[in-house]
Amino acid sequence: MNDHEIFELEDVVLQEGATLRHARLAYKTFGTLNEDKSNAIVYPTWYSGRHWENEWLIGEGMALDPNEYFIIIPNMLGNGVSSSPSNTPPPYDNARFPHVTLYDNVGVQHRLVTEHFGIEKLALVTGWSMGAQQTYQWAVSYPDMVERMLPFCGSSKTSRHNFVFLEGVKAALTADDAFKNGWYDEQPIKGLRSMARVYAGWGFSQAFYWDEVYKEKLGFSSLEDFLVGFWEGFFLDGRDANNLLAMLWTWQNGDVGKTPGFDGDHVRALGAIKAKAIVMPAEKDLYFPPEDEEYAVGHMTNAEAELRVIPGVWGHFAGGGLNPEDTEFIDNGLKELLDS
Amino acid sequence: MNDHEIFELEDVVLQEGATLRHARLAYKTFGTLNEDKSNAIVYPTWYSGRHWENEWLIGEGMALDPNEYFIIIPNMLGNGVSSSPSNTPPPYDNARFPHVTLYDNVGVQHRLVTEHFGIEKLALVTGWSMGAQQTYQWAVSYPDMVERMLPFCGSSKTSRHNFVFLEGVKAALTADDAFKNGWYDEQPIKGLRSMARVYAGWGFSQAFYWDEVYKEKLGFSSLEDFLVGFWEGFFLDGRDANNLLAMLWTWQNGDVGKTPGFDGDHVRALGAIKAKAIVMPAEKDLYFPPEDEEYAVGHMTNAEAELRVIPGVWGHFAGGGLNPEDTEFIDNGLKELLDS
């Protein structure tokens, strides 16, 4: 997929101390920036997602309408399109790729938006999962720049339980000897498939499996067909073990309180948000449960923020664009927010 | 631990077709069988549990009072104390241990209870998790024998989601090359530890981790200390990889509908239960959620059955004897049921 642009970041000094040299931010845009540069939307990617896997939320007649808005999808660092373990030359290559935070990601996105496009205000930042985490980070890092935000199925701080879920994912991937501590020549296939099986129980809700929604709505012929065809296929689709682990670190360490100036105070960071917000967890999301987002909204005391739960059985993948009803729910929220 | 008795089963023809020769059922009893043999309770073990890990629910003044009842704890086949991959001589040893169903387990327990003790009625069958699954199986296999049942944090049929959760656990364990398809000389430590990390996110609820209950109530010094000290320690405590996989197969294939005579009809099997029942899922159990048990109770049309949810944040481990409040809740239910 070469349908994207590259913003040359040159040297990026990361929050954890390393310098990522000749770093590159890959992005794709939709629509046209208007004259007063007031119609820009940033829509970051999610864990392992690439820009083309975000496009389902963009389209004519939808909230993210390219006829009306200039939509930028920046690829998260580590996702294999922007600078990542798999595409960075030595010495910061592969298992030596440095730790990257959400703050770092949003920092380089901010450079793209301001230096390259000369944009001073964003009409909206939105995203799914780690894209939602980047949305929160945008609103905390640049409170005067983000006018609206709609994080869906994410959080402002990775909860301990979410951290533990990711520990299981990581352990399953790295249990494979073929992983070789990250110095493999071939992908650790057994580890990637194990990771997929671990992920499968978390990505969708208990009720999703009880109702066999993977058959009726997604067209898989059996439970095992879903585990192999959807889940194993997902992690084998051009995804790289070190990239997955780099993004996993970013996720596990997600916390807007780590933004410079807040001294680790997550609640104070939430209080700095000024963007008008609709916060959308999914009812049965097993690792970003609605109560965590209710907590966050309760601390966005400086913003007009509403909690609006996506109903239904799709769990975390309510935000994945697979279910038209959930997509419509999110799209309606985006329309309402953009019109306000 | 040699504080148990062995019932020599001799040849056991299993539901899936194999014959387990010279099979042994290990059990421990508490209290004294009364003259009319009316005070017997069967209390099976759970996934990976051994009889001594059931004892927390037994004691003077508790429902399971040895002064009043004759309590039998049979060790589940595969748990390393009864016949298991780790203790069965060739050719059915280790990775070749045959598939054992819950029906098989209850069948050999029934032989112990009737042939060895001459008991014709059971005042109660109760158990946690897979112990709850065996409780259901008792009530379906021997409906005229089981007077009362109190399955806690379990199910009558392993749900698809529960199956998928176990796929992740299995994948993490077997991803370790040291597992050698089950023909290891040393335990696959990396796999066992990976399995533990996967399990960690499932065993307790999101809220349990949010509230750091592992610190306050269990005395662990940090999240990582809990993951290593509790979870990794748990799976390294004399547990064997093939044993864990044997019991995992039993669990994944749990379904009272597979009892001979019901032709796979789970609902009809539930309808055959006559035992007076209190069914106790835990509010935030992530793999045996309350709605599944509500469904089961709704189909126990031939029994006086009540759904009673254990409240709180402990998730599946509400039934593990670690939290005094949950233990009291279960114990009170048992008292009420035994007095009725």
XYZ file of C-alpha atoms in Angstrom:
680
model
C 0.000 0.000 0.000
C 1.841 3.069 -1.188
C -1.199 5.312 -1.264
C 0.164 7.500 1.496
C 2.517 10.421 2.058
C 5.617 10.599 4.209
C 6.475 13.473 6.513
C 10.200 13.436 7.213
C 10.544 14.094 10.925
C 14.328 13.937 10.953
C 15.527 13.506 14.539
C 12.842 12.868 17.119
C 13.873 12.972 20.764
C 11.542 10.594 22.538
C 10.045 11.017 25.980
C 11.938 7.997 27.329
C 15.280 9.426 26.188
C 16.242 7.808 22.890
C 16.565 9.770 19.662
C 14.833 8.237 16.678
C 16.914 9.504 13.752
C 15.493 10.070 10.270
C 12.079 9.199 11.636
C 9.164 9.165 9.233
C 5.502 9.756 9.822
C 3.309 8.104 7.201
C -0.146 9.588 6.706
C -3.006 9.722 4.298
C -5.401 12.604 3.777
C -8.938 12.812 2.479
C -10.673 15.946 1.215
C -9.294 19.460 0.924
C -8.085 21.881 3.547
C -10.249 24.987 3.298
C -8.873 28.489 3.077
C -9.069 29.391 6.743
C -7.820 25.931 7.670
C -10.786 25.342 9.929
C -11.944 21.977 8.607
C -9.136 19.650 9.686
C -9.731 16.357 11.480
C -7.054 14.061 12.880
C -7.978 10.384 13.046
C -5.057 8.267 14.363
C -4.681 4.518 13.914
C -5.132 1.777 16.538
C -3.071 -1.135 17.812
C -1.511 -2.766 14.738
C -3.845 -0.830 12.437
C -2.655 0.867 9.258
C -4.217 3.928 7.622
C -6.240 1.880 5.157
C -7.867 0.068 8.079
C -9.329 3.384 9.295
C -11.110 4.293 6.077
C -14.445 2.639 6.922
C -15.433 5.697 8.974
C -14.825 8.129 6.103
C -17.186 8.690 3.209
C -19.661 10.895 1.449
C -22.702 11.492 3.629
C -20.873 10.345 6.736
C -19.652 12.667 9.480
C -16.118 12.347 8.168
C -17.140 13.525 4.718
C -14.181 14.414 2.453
C -16.408 16.939 0.679
C -16.597 18.902 3.871
C -13.537 18.036 5.954
C -9.829 17.605 5.506
C -9.163 14.316 7.269
C -5.641 13.257 8.209
C -4.904 9.671 9.218
C -1.443 9.529 10.792
C 0.013 6.040 11.192
C 1.086 5.325 14.741
C 4.823 4.867 15.242
C 5.530 1.148 15.289
C 2.703 0.140 12.969
C 5.017 -0.843 10.136
C 4.149 2.140 7.901
C 5.500 5.009 10.014
C 8.913 4.436 11.638
C 8.834 1.013 13.244
C 11.078 -1.824 14.369
C 10.598 -3.504 11.002
C 11.647 -0.543 8.847
C 14.181 1.361 10.944
C 17.849 0.896 10.003
C 20.404 -0.172 12.636
C 21.190 0.547 15.379
C 17.582 1.231 16.491
C 16.131 -1.596 14.396
C 13.996 -4.575 15.323
C 14.288 -5.547 19.009
C 16.264 -2.347 19.668
C 13.515 0.008 18.564
C 13.134 2.570 21.347
C 10.168 3.012 23.646
C 7.611 5.388 22.151
C 4.825 6.967 24.177
C 1.443 8.286 23.137
C 2.833 11.732 23.912
C 5.603 11.096 21.380
C 3.101 9.961 18.778
C 0.937 13.006 19.201
C 4.025 15.228 19.244
C 5.062 14.128 15.766
C 1.477 14.325 14.527
C 1.359 17.880 15.829
C 4.459 18.679 13.814
C 2.813 17.318 10.679
C -0.347 19.297 11.319
C 1.365 22.600 12.152
C 4.687 22.579 10.282
C 3.537 20.841 7.151
C -0.069 21.949 6.854
C 0.029 25.170 8.886
C -3.112 24.188 10.759
C -3.715 25.935 14.095
C -7.048 24.459 15.153
C -8.470 20.997 14.755
C -12.210 20.707 14.289
C -12.020 17.193 15.688
C -9.727 14.426 16.861
C -11.212 10.948 16.917
C -10.049 7.349 16.960
C -10.653 3.796 18.048
C -8.837 2.039 20.888
C -5.228 3.284 20.852
C -6.581 5.869 18.404
C -8.846 6.974 21.247
C -5.836 7.070 23.540
C -4.102 9.367 21.037
C -7.283 11.452 20.916
C -7.077 12.013 24.671
C -3.385 12.776 24.338
C -4.074 15.406 21.675
C -6.628 17.082 23.931
C -4.193 17.155 26.857
C -1.025 18.045 24.927
C -2.738 20.787 22.900
C -5.878 21.832 24.768
C -6.259 25.109 22.873
C -5.952 23.446 19.506
C -8.471 20.600 19.774
C -12.014 21.911 19.443
C -13.809 18.574 19.607
C -12.925 14.987 20.495
C -14.648 11.673 20.194
C -12.545 8.831 21.537
C -14.286 5.474 21.047
C -13.471 2.202 22.839
C -10.348 3.589 24.460
C -9.109 5.316 27.576
C -7.056 8.208 28.840
C -4.957 5.865 30.953
C -4.355 2.183 30.427
C -5.985 0.449 33.361
C -4.181 -2.222 35.334
C -6.502 -4.899 34.028
C -5.892 -3.771 30.462
C -2.159 -3.923 31.224
C -2.572 -7.500 32.452
C -4.568 -8.526 29.384
C -1.650 -7.225 27.296
C 0.828 -9.134 29.457
C -0.965 -12.307 28.379
C -0.850 -11.299 24.728
C 2.851 -10.516 25.004
C 3.635 -13.739 26.855
C 1.883 -15.842 24.220
C 3.818 -14.157 21.405
C 7.208 -14.334 23.075
C 6.810 -17.905 24.369
C 7.693 -19.046 20.849
C 11.432 -19.818 20.682
C 11.347 -18.647 17.050
C 10.898 -15.133 18.417
C 14.599 -15.262 19.397
C 14.291 -12.243 21.673
C 13.300 -10.204 18.659
C 16.221 -11.190 16.400
C 14.268 -13.521 14.134
C 14.766 -13.731 10.384
C 11.318 -15.226 9.880
C 8.236 -14.145 11.811
C 7.537 -16.309 14.890
C 4.411 -17.802 13.347
C 3.522 -20.025 16.278
C 3.782 -17.049 18.620
C 1.682 -14.830 16.355
C -0.993 -17.500 16.129
C -0.931 -17.989 19.912
C -1.272 -14.265 20.373
C -4.253 -14.326 18.042
C -5.969 -17.043 20.104
C -5.383 -15.098 23.308
C -6.721 -11.944 21.713
C -9.823 -13.697 20.398
C -11.452 -14.002 23.811
C -10.871 -10.335 24.549
C -11.792 -8.622 21.287
C -15.461 -9.571 21.308
C -17.850 -10.070 24.196
C -19.111 -13.256 25.780
C -22.531 -12.555 24.273
C -21.020 -12.134 20.789
C -19.773 -15.706 21.005
C -22.924 -16.997 22.697
C -25.000 -15.600 19.802
C -22.536 -16.868 17.165
C -22.462 -13.400 15.607
C -19.265 -14.389 13.747
C -21.415 -16.706 11.641
C -24.464 -14.613 10.977
C -22.817 -11.199 10.579
C -19.246 -12.002 9.568
C -19.780 -15.106 7.477
C -17.461 -17.536 9.253
C -18.544 -21.151 9.061
C -17.672 -22.227 12.596
C -16.007 -21.055 15.782
C -12.694 -22.570 14.702
C -13.066 -20.947 11.288
C -13.431 -17.609 13.052
C -10.355 -18.261 15.213
C -8.216 -19.175 12.219
C -9.839 -17.127 9.469
C -10.376 -13.906 11.375
C -7.951 -13.928 14.295
C -4.906 -15.829 13.075
C -5.361 -14.225 9.670
C -5.447 -10.820 11.349
C -2.078 -11.218 13.045
C -0.451 -12.845 10.023
C -1.573 -10.049 7.678
C 1.752 -8.266 7.286
C 2.118 -7.737 11.008
C 5.564 -7.999 12.541
C 6.304 -9.338 16.020
C 8.627 -6.519 17.074
C 6.198 -3.929 15.710
C 3.410 -5.516 17.752
C 5.562 -5.460 20.863
C 6.612 -1.847 20.308
C 2.987 -0.710 20.057
C 2.084 -2.938 22.999
C 4.609 -1.057 25.121
C 3.086 2.232 23.994
C -0.339 0.942 24.972
C 0.664 -0.498 28.332
C 2.258 2.811 29.255
C -0.606 4.972 28.056
C -1.466 7.726 30.541
C -2.208 11.377 29.833
C -0.867 12.103 33.297
C 2.625 11.403 31.929
C 2.348 14.488 29.738
C 5.096 16.934 30.780
C 3.707 19.446 33.224
C 1.308 17.081 34.958
C 3.832 15.121 36.988
C 1.961 11.851 36.545
C -1.305 13.334 37.750
C -3.861 11.708 35.497
C -6.833 13.494 37.020
C -5.228 16.894 36.660
C -4.390 16.113 33.030
C -8.029 15.232 32.351
C -8.993 18.499 33.950
C -6.857 20.363 31.401
C -8.938 19.168 28.463
C -10.987 21.923 26.852
C -12.340 20.102 23.813
C -16.045 19.496 23.588
C -16.245 15.737 23.979
C -18.406 12.744 23.381
C -16.691 9.761 24.981
C -17.883 6.460 23.559
C -16.973 3.207 25.252
C -18.712 0.019 24.112
C -21.149 -1.628 26.491
C -19.407 -4.997 26.599
C -15.812 -3.987 25.886
C -13.746 -6.355 28.027
C -10.577 -4.271 28.263
C -11.848 -0.705 27.936
C -15.027 -1.113 30.029
C -17.526 1.767 30.179
C -16.953 2.397 33.900
C -13.370 3.467 33.202
C -14.595 6.053 30.716
C -17.312 7.188 33.091
C -14.504 7.897 35.535
C -12.576 9.874 32.913
C -15.595 11.960 31.899
C -16.184 12.714 35.569
C -12.750 14.328 35.703
C -12.987 16.348 32.486
C -14.174 19.227 34.599
C -12.985 21.940 32.246
C -14.760 20.541 29.196
C -18.284 19.902 28.041
C -18.016 16.119 28.045
C -20.680 13.471 27.583
C -20.433 9.732 28.134
C -22.356 7.858 25.440
C -22.121 4.070 25.528
C -22.277 2.076 22.290
C -24.881 -0.594 23.028
C -24.695 -4.211 21.939
C -22.628 -7.370 22.013
C -19.661 -6.521 19.784
C -17.403 -5.592 22.685
C -14.181 -3.822 21.752
C -14.786 -4.427 18.062
C -17.894 -2.247 18.183
C -15.343 0.376 17.147
C -13.719 -1.736 14.452
C -16.063 -0.916 11.604
C -17.354 -4.463 11.189
C -20.894 -3.912 12.386
C -22.988 -1.380 10.439
C -25.184 -0.612 13.470
C -22.219 0.319 15.636
C -20.668 2.319 12.828
C -23.905 4.241 12.454
C -23.997 4.900 16.183
C -20.468 6.298 16.124
C -21.103 8.243 12.930
C -24.220 9.837 14.421
C -22.227 10.905 17.441
C -19.573 12.424 15.212
C -22.202 14.303 13.194
C -23.808 15.687 16.305
C -20.459 16.757 17.710
C -19.266 18.360 14.471
C -22.542 20.243 14.120
C -22.259 21.681 17.609
C 0.414 -34.710 50.212
C -0.443 -38.306 51.086
C -3.359 -37.430 53.323
C -5.833 -39.046 50.968
C -7.295 -42.437 50.071
C -7.228 -44.239 46.752
C -10.187 -46.036 45.243
C -8.949 -48.574 42.705
C -11.221 -48.236 39.720
C -9.512 -50.936 37.676
C -10.557 -50.571 34.042
C -12.571 -47.503 33.165
C -14.099 -47.352 29.709
C -14.272 -43.688 28.844
C -17.011 -41.911 26.954
C -14.670 -41.086 24.065
C -13.699 -44.721 23.623
C -10.378 -45.336 25.355
C -9.999 -47.660 28.338
C -8.064 -46.248 31.238
C -6.581 -49.344 32.878
C -5.767 -49.591 36.577
C -7.308 -46.169 37.015
C -7.286 -44.630 40.459
C -9.579 -42.137 42.054
C -7.914 -40.205 44.864
C -10.220 -38.692 47.466
C -10.293 -37.310 50.933
C -13.158 -37.461 53.393
C -14.150 -35.312 56.341
C -16.549 -36.313 59.103
C -18.408 -39.576 59.577
C -21.035 -41.248 57.474
C -24.121 -41.643 59.642
C -26.016 -44.873 60.068
C -28.678 -44.280 57.437
C -26.056 -42.830 55.100
C -28.067 -39.664 54.655
C -25.377 -37.098 55.437
C -23.030 -37.453 52.466
C -21.790 -34.503 50.443
C -19.693 -34.692 47.281
C -17.462 -31.686 46.633
C -15.343 -32.178 43.484
C -12.180 -30.264 42.628
C -11.725 -27.539 39.999
C -9.347 -26.915 37.086
C -5.892 -27.880 38.339
C -7.095 -27.978 41.948
C -6.176 -30.753 44.347
C -8.267 -31.938 47.303
C -6.321 -29.845 49.797
C -7.209 -26.737 47.802
C -10.913 -27.376 48.490
C -10.661 -27.480 52.247
C -11.306 -23.783 52.880
C -15.054 -24.374 52.554
C -15.074 -27.101 55.233
C -14.998 -26.485 58.955
C -16.762 -26.472 62.253
C -19.647 -24.011 62.228
C -19.642 -23.834 58.461
C -22.258 -25.423 56.225
C -19.838 -28.193 55.355
C -19.341 -29.103 59.001
C -17.562 -32.438 59.530
C -19.443 -32.826 62.804
C -22.646 -33.055 60.844
C -21.774 -34.209 57.348
C -19.657 -36.799 55.651
C -17.856 -34.796 53.001
C -16.072 -36.500 50.133
C -13.631 -34.551 47.945
C -12.876 -36.578 44.830
C -9.888 -35.409 42.802
C -10.749 -34.789 39.170
C -9.078 -37.136 36.698
C -6.050 -35.363 35.266
C -5.310 -33.269 38.353
C -2.100 -35.148 39.189
C -3.522 -36.935 42.235
C -6.162 -39.138 40.618
C -5.125 -40.863 37.363
C -3.466 -38.258 35.172
C -1.026 -37.865 32.314
C 1.765 -37.381 34.841
C 1.148 -40.568 36.835
C -0.269 -43.067 34.349
C 2.132 -45.734 33.088
C 2.655 -46.246 29.331
C 1.016 -46.523 26.892
C -1.606 -44.000 28.063
C 0.942 -41.734 29.726
C 1.744 -38.061 29.278
C 0.676 -36.699 25.888
C -1.189 -39.962 25.203
C -3.527 -39.673 28.159
C -7.038 -40.227 26.809
C -9.828 -37.683 26.616
C -11.891 -37.666 29.800
C -15.308 -36.022 30.037
C -17.167 -34.617 33.001
C -19.523 -37.569 32.569
C -16.549 -39.916 33.010
C -15.422 -38.055 36.114
C -18.825 -38.226 37.727
C -19.167 -41.855 36.682
C -16.084 -42.892 38.660
C -17.109 -40.695 41.582
C -20.476 -42.456 41.558
C -18.693 -45.798 41.792
C -16.750 -44.568 44.814
C -19.890 -43.287 46.488
C -22.041 -46.369 45.806
C -19.627 -49.314 45.586
C -17.205 -48.239 48.248
C -19.420 -46.340 50.681
C -22.800 -47.849 49.838
C -24.400 -44.418 49.696
C -27.669 -44.147 47.781
C -28.553 -40.489 48.273
C -26.397 -37.412 48.399
C -27.531 -34.606 50.640
C -25.586 -32.192 48.448
C -23.182 -31.858 45.570
C -21.283 -28.606 45.353
C -18.154 -27.219 43.741
C -16.343 -24.282 42.220
C -15.768 -23.781 38.505
C -15.124 -27.222 36.968
C -16.344 -28.476 40.355
C -19.600 -26.719 39.529
C -19.588 -28.385 36.127
C -19.238 -31.769 37.879
C -22.065 -30.732 40.190
C -24.362 -30.223 37.204
C -23.168 -33.502 35.748
C -24.024 -35.339 38.981
C -27.519 -33.861 38.934
C -28.064 -34.920 35.313
C -26.369 -38.339 35.468
C -28.048 -39.313 38.748
C -31.132 -37.129 39.168
C -32.721 -39.377 41.779
C -29.610 -39.490 43.875
C -28.724 -35.812 44.232
C -31.019 -34.081 46.679
C -29.421 -30.648 46.584
C -26.870 -28.863 44.442
C -24.987 -25.632 44.697
C -22.703 -25.053 41.723
C -20.705 -21.842 42.119
C -18.882 -19.931 39.362
C -19.417 -22.647 36.798
C -21.786 -23.803 34.104
C -23.718 -26.768 32.786
C -22.202 -26.299 29.358
C -18.945 -24.602 28.473
C -19.889 -21.530 26.477
C -18.187 -20.689 23.207
C -16.520 -17.675 24.754
C -15.227 -19.781 27.625
C -13.920 -22.236 25.028
C -12.097 -19.393 23.269
C -10.586 -18.123 26.523
C -9.207 -21.639 27.046
C -7.863 -21.711 23.487
C -5.732 -18.720 24.438
C -4.527 -20.413 27.598
C -3.668 -23.566 25.652
C -1.919 -21.639 22.877
C 0.263 -19.767 25.366
C 1.308 -22.996 27.077
C 2.014 -24.942 23.907
C 3.816 -22.092 22.108
C 6.867 -22.994 24.183
C 9.109 -25.323 22.161
C 10.103 -26.942 25.453
C 6.610 -28.427 25.542
C 7.771 -30.826 22.785
C 4.220 -31.856 21.914
C 3.876 -33.187 25.428
C 7.026 -35.357 25.475
C 9.084 -33.100 27.682
C 11.422 -34.330 30.402
C 11.322 -30.995 32.201
C 8.205 -28.855 32.540
C 7.908 -26.177 29.820
C 8.469 -23.369 32.285
C 8.206 -20.546 29.793
C 4.885 -21.937 28.562
C 3.545 -22.374 32.085
C 4.496 -18.814 32.939
C 2.908 -17.523 29.733
C -0.227 -19.442 30.538
C -0.240 -17.848 33.969
C -0.052 -14.340 32.462
C -2.902 -15.090 30.090
C -4.969 -16.494 32.931
C -4.309 -13.473 35.130
C -6.554 -11.159 33.131
C -9.409 -13.644 33.231
C -9.352 -14.905 36.810
C -10.229 -11.615 38.453
C -12.391 -8.755 37.234
C -11.404 -5.425 35.738
C -12.582 -3.738 38.946
C -10.431 -6.056 41.087
C -7.367 -4.722 39.286
C -8.647 -1.140 39.218
C -9.053 -1.249 43.014
C -5.685 -3.000 43.531
C -7.396 -5.610 45.684
C -4.344 -7.866 45.266
C -2.443 -5.408 47.453
C -4.944 -4.628 50.149
C -6.542 -8.045 50.518
C -3.909 -10.475 49.273
C -0.745 -8.727 50.407
C 1.103 -8.463 47.100
C 3.421 -5.478 46.839
C 2.737 -4.513 43.227
C 0.911 -5.613 40.105
C 3.995 -7.417 38.842
C 4.423 -9.059 42.237
C 0.881 -10.378 41.909
C 1.555 -11.667 38.381
C 4.692 -13.487 39.441
C 3.919 -14.290 43.065
C 0.327 -15.373 42.675
C -0.147 -16.349 39.035
C 3.187 -17.758 37.930
C 3.577 -19.331 41.340
C 0.154 -20.918 40.960
C 0.991 -22.710 37.709
C 4.463 -23.721 38.863
C 3.153 -25.249 42.116
C 3.455 -28.926 41.181
C 1.288 -28.500 38.108
C 2.140 -30.481 35.010
C 1.630 -29.250 31.440
C -0.018 -32.428 30.145
C -2.248 -32.602 33.217
C -3.333 -29.016 32.598
C -4.085 -29.800 28.966
C -6.007 -32.951 29.853
C -8.263 -31.039 32.255
C -8.541 -28.205 29.739
C -9.954 -30.657 27.204
C -12.448 -31.875 29.802
C -13.474 -28.279 30.450
C -13.735 -27.218 26.821
C -15.974 -30.190 26.140
C -18.178 -29.740 29.185
C -21.854 -30.141 28.365
C -24.500 -32.036 30.325
C -26.264 -32.529 26.999
C -23.544 -35.047 26.105
C -24.807 -37.335 28.872
C -25.991 -40.599 27.255
C -29.719 -40.457 26.654
C -29.878 -36.754 25.873
C -28.399 -36.857 22.390
C -26.554 -33.575 22.827
C -29.676 -31.754 23.962
C -28.396 -29.479 26.686
C -31.777 -27.974 27.482
C -33.415 -31.365 27.862
C -30.589 -32.477 30.145
C -31.127 -29.438 32.367
C -34.806 -30.306 32.451
C -33.921 -33.720 33.903
C -32.414 -32.227 37.042
C -34.470 -32.850 40.160
C -32.121 -31.545 42.821
C -33.129 -28.512 44.779
C -30.650 -25.934 43.547
C -29.032 -22.657 44.360
C -26.939 -21.643 41.364
C -24.267 -19.096 42.234
C -22.368 -17.313 39.514
C -20.166 -14.374 40.481
C -21.233 -10.916 39.386
C -18.050 -10.096 37.482
C -16.895 -13.564 36.452
C -15.384 -13.035 32.996
C -15.687 -16.608 31.726
C -18.685 -17.953 33.606
C -20.838 -14.791 33.464
C -24.119 -14.677 35.423
C -26.290 -14.493 32.285
C -25.192 -18.000 31.277
C -26.314 -19.350 34.627
C -29.551 -17.408 34.427
C -30.157 -19.253 31.180
C -29.430 -22.610 32.829
C -31.715 -21.942 35.781
C -34.443 -20.988 33.329
C -34.232 -24.485 31.865
C -34.147 -26.419 35.147
C -37.888 -26.746 34.843
C -38.150 -29.935 36.857
C -36.274 -28.582 39.858
C -36.706 -25.910 42.471
C -33.809 -23.754 41.288
C -32.744 -20.301 42.339
C -30.158 -18.001 40.758
C -28.193 -16.165 43.427
C -25.346 -13.961 42.210
C -22.247 -13.499 44.380
C -21.755 -9.727 44.417
C -18.448 -7.937 44.231
C -15.275 -7.485 42.235
C -13.477 -10.807 42.708
C -14.710 -12.267 39.436
C -14.161 -15.976 38.997
C -12.039 -16.162 42.124
C -15.041 -15.185 44.242
C -15.338 -18.956 44.463
C -11.687 -19.593 45.235
C -11.794 -19.125 48.977
C -9.514 -16.092 49.015
C -12.057 -13.487 50.049
C -13.810 -14.033 53.391
C -16.901 -12.084 52.301
C -17.454 -14.245 49.244
C -16.801 -17.380 51.257
C -19.408 -16.283 53.779
C -21.881 -15.606 50.978
C -21.376 -19.109 49.554
C -21.412 -20.690 52.994
C -24.691 -18.969 53.854
C -26.214 -20.286 50.634
C -25.040 -23.786 51.477
C -26.488 -23.552 55.000
C -29.826 -22.377 53.701
C -29.923 -25.125 51.097
C -28.901 -27.874 53.513
C -31.516 -26.730 56.036
C -34.277 -26.866 53.441
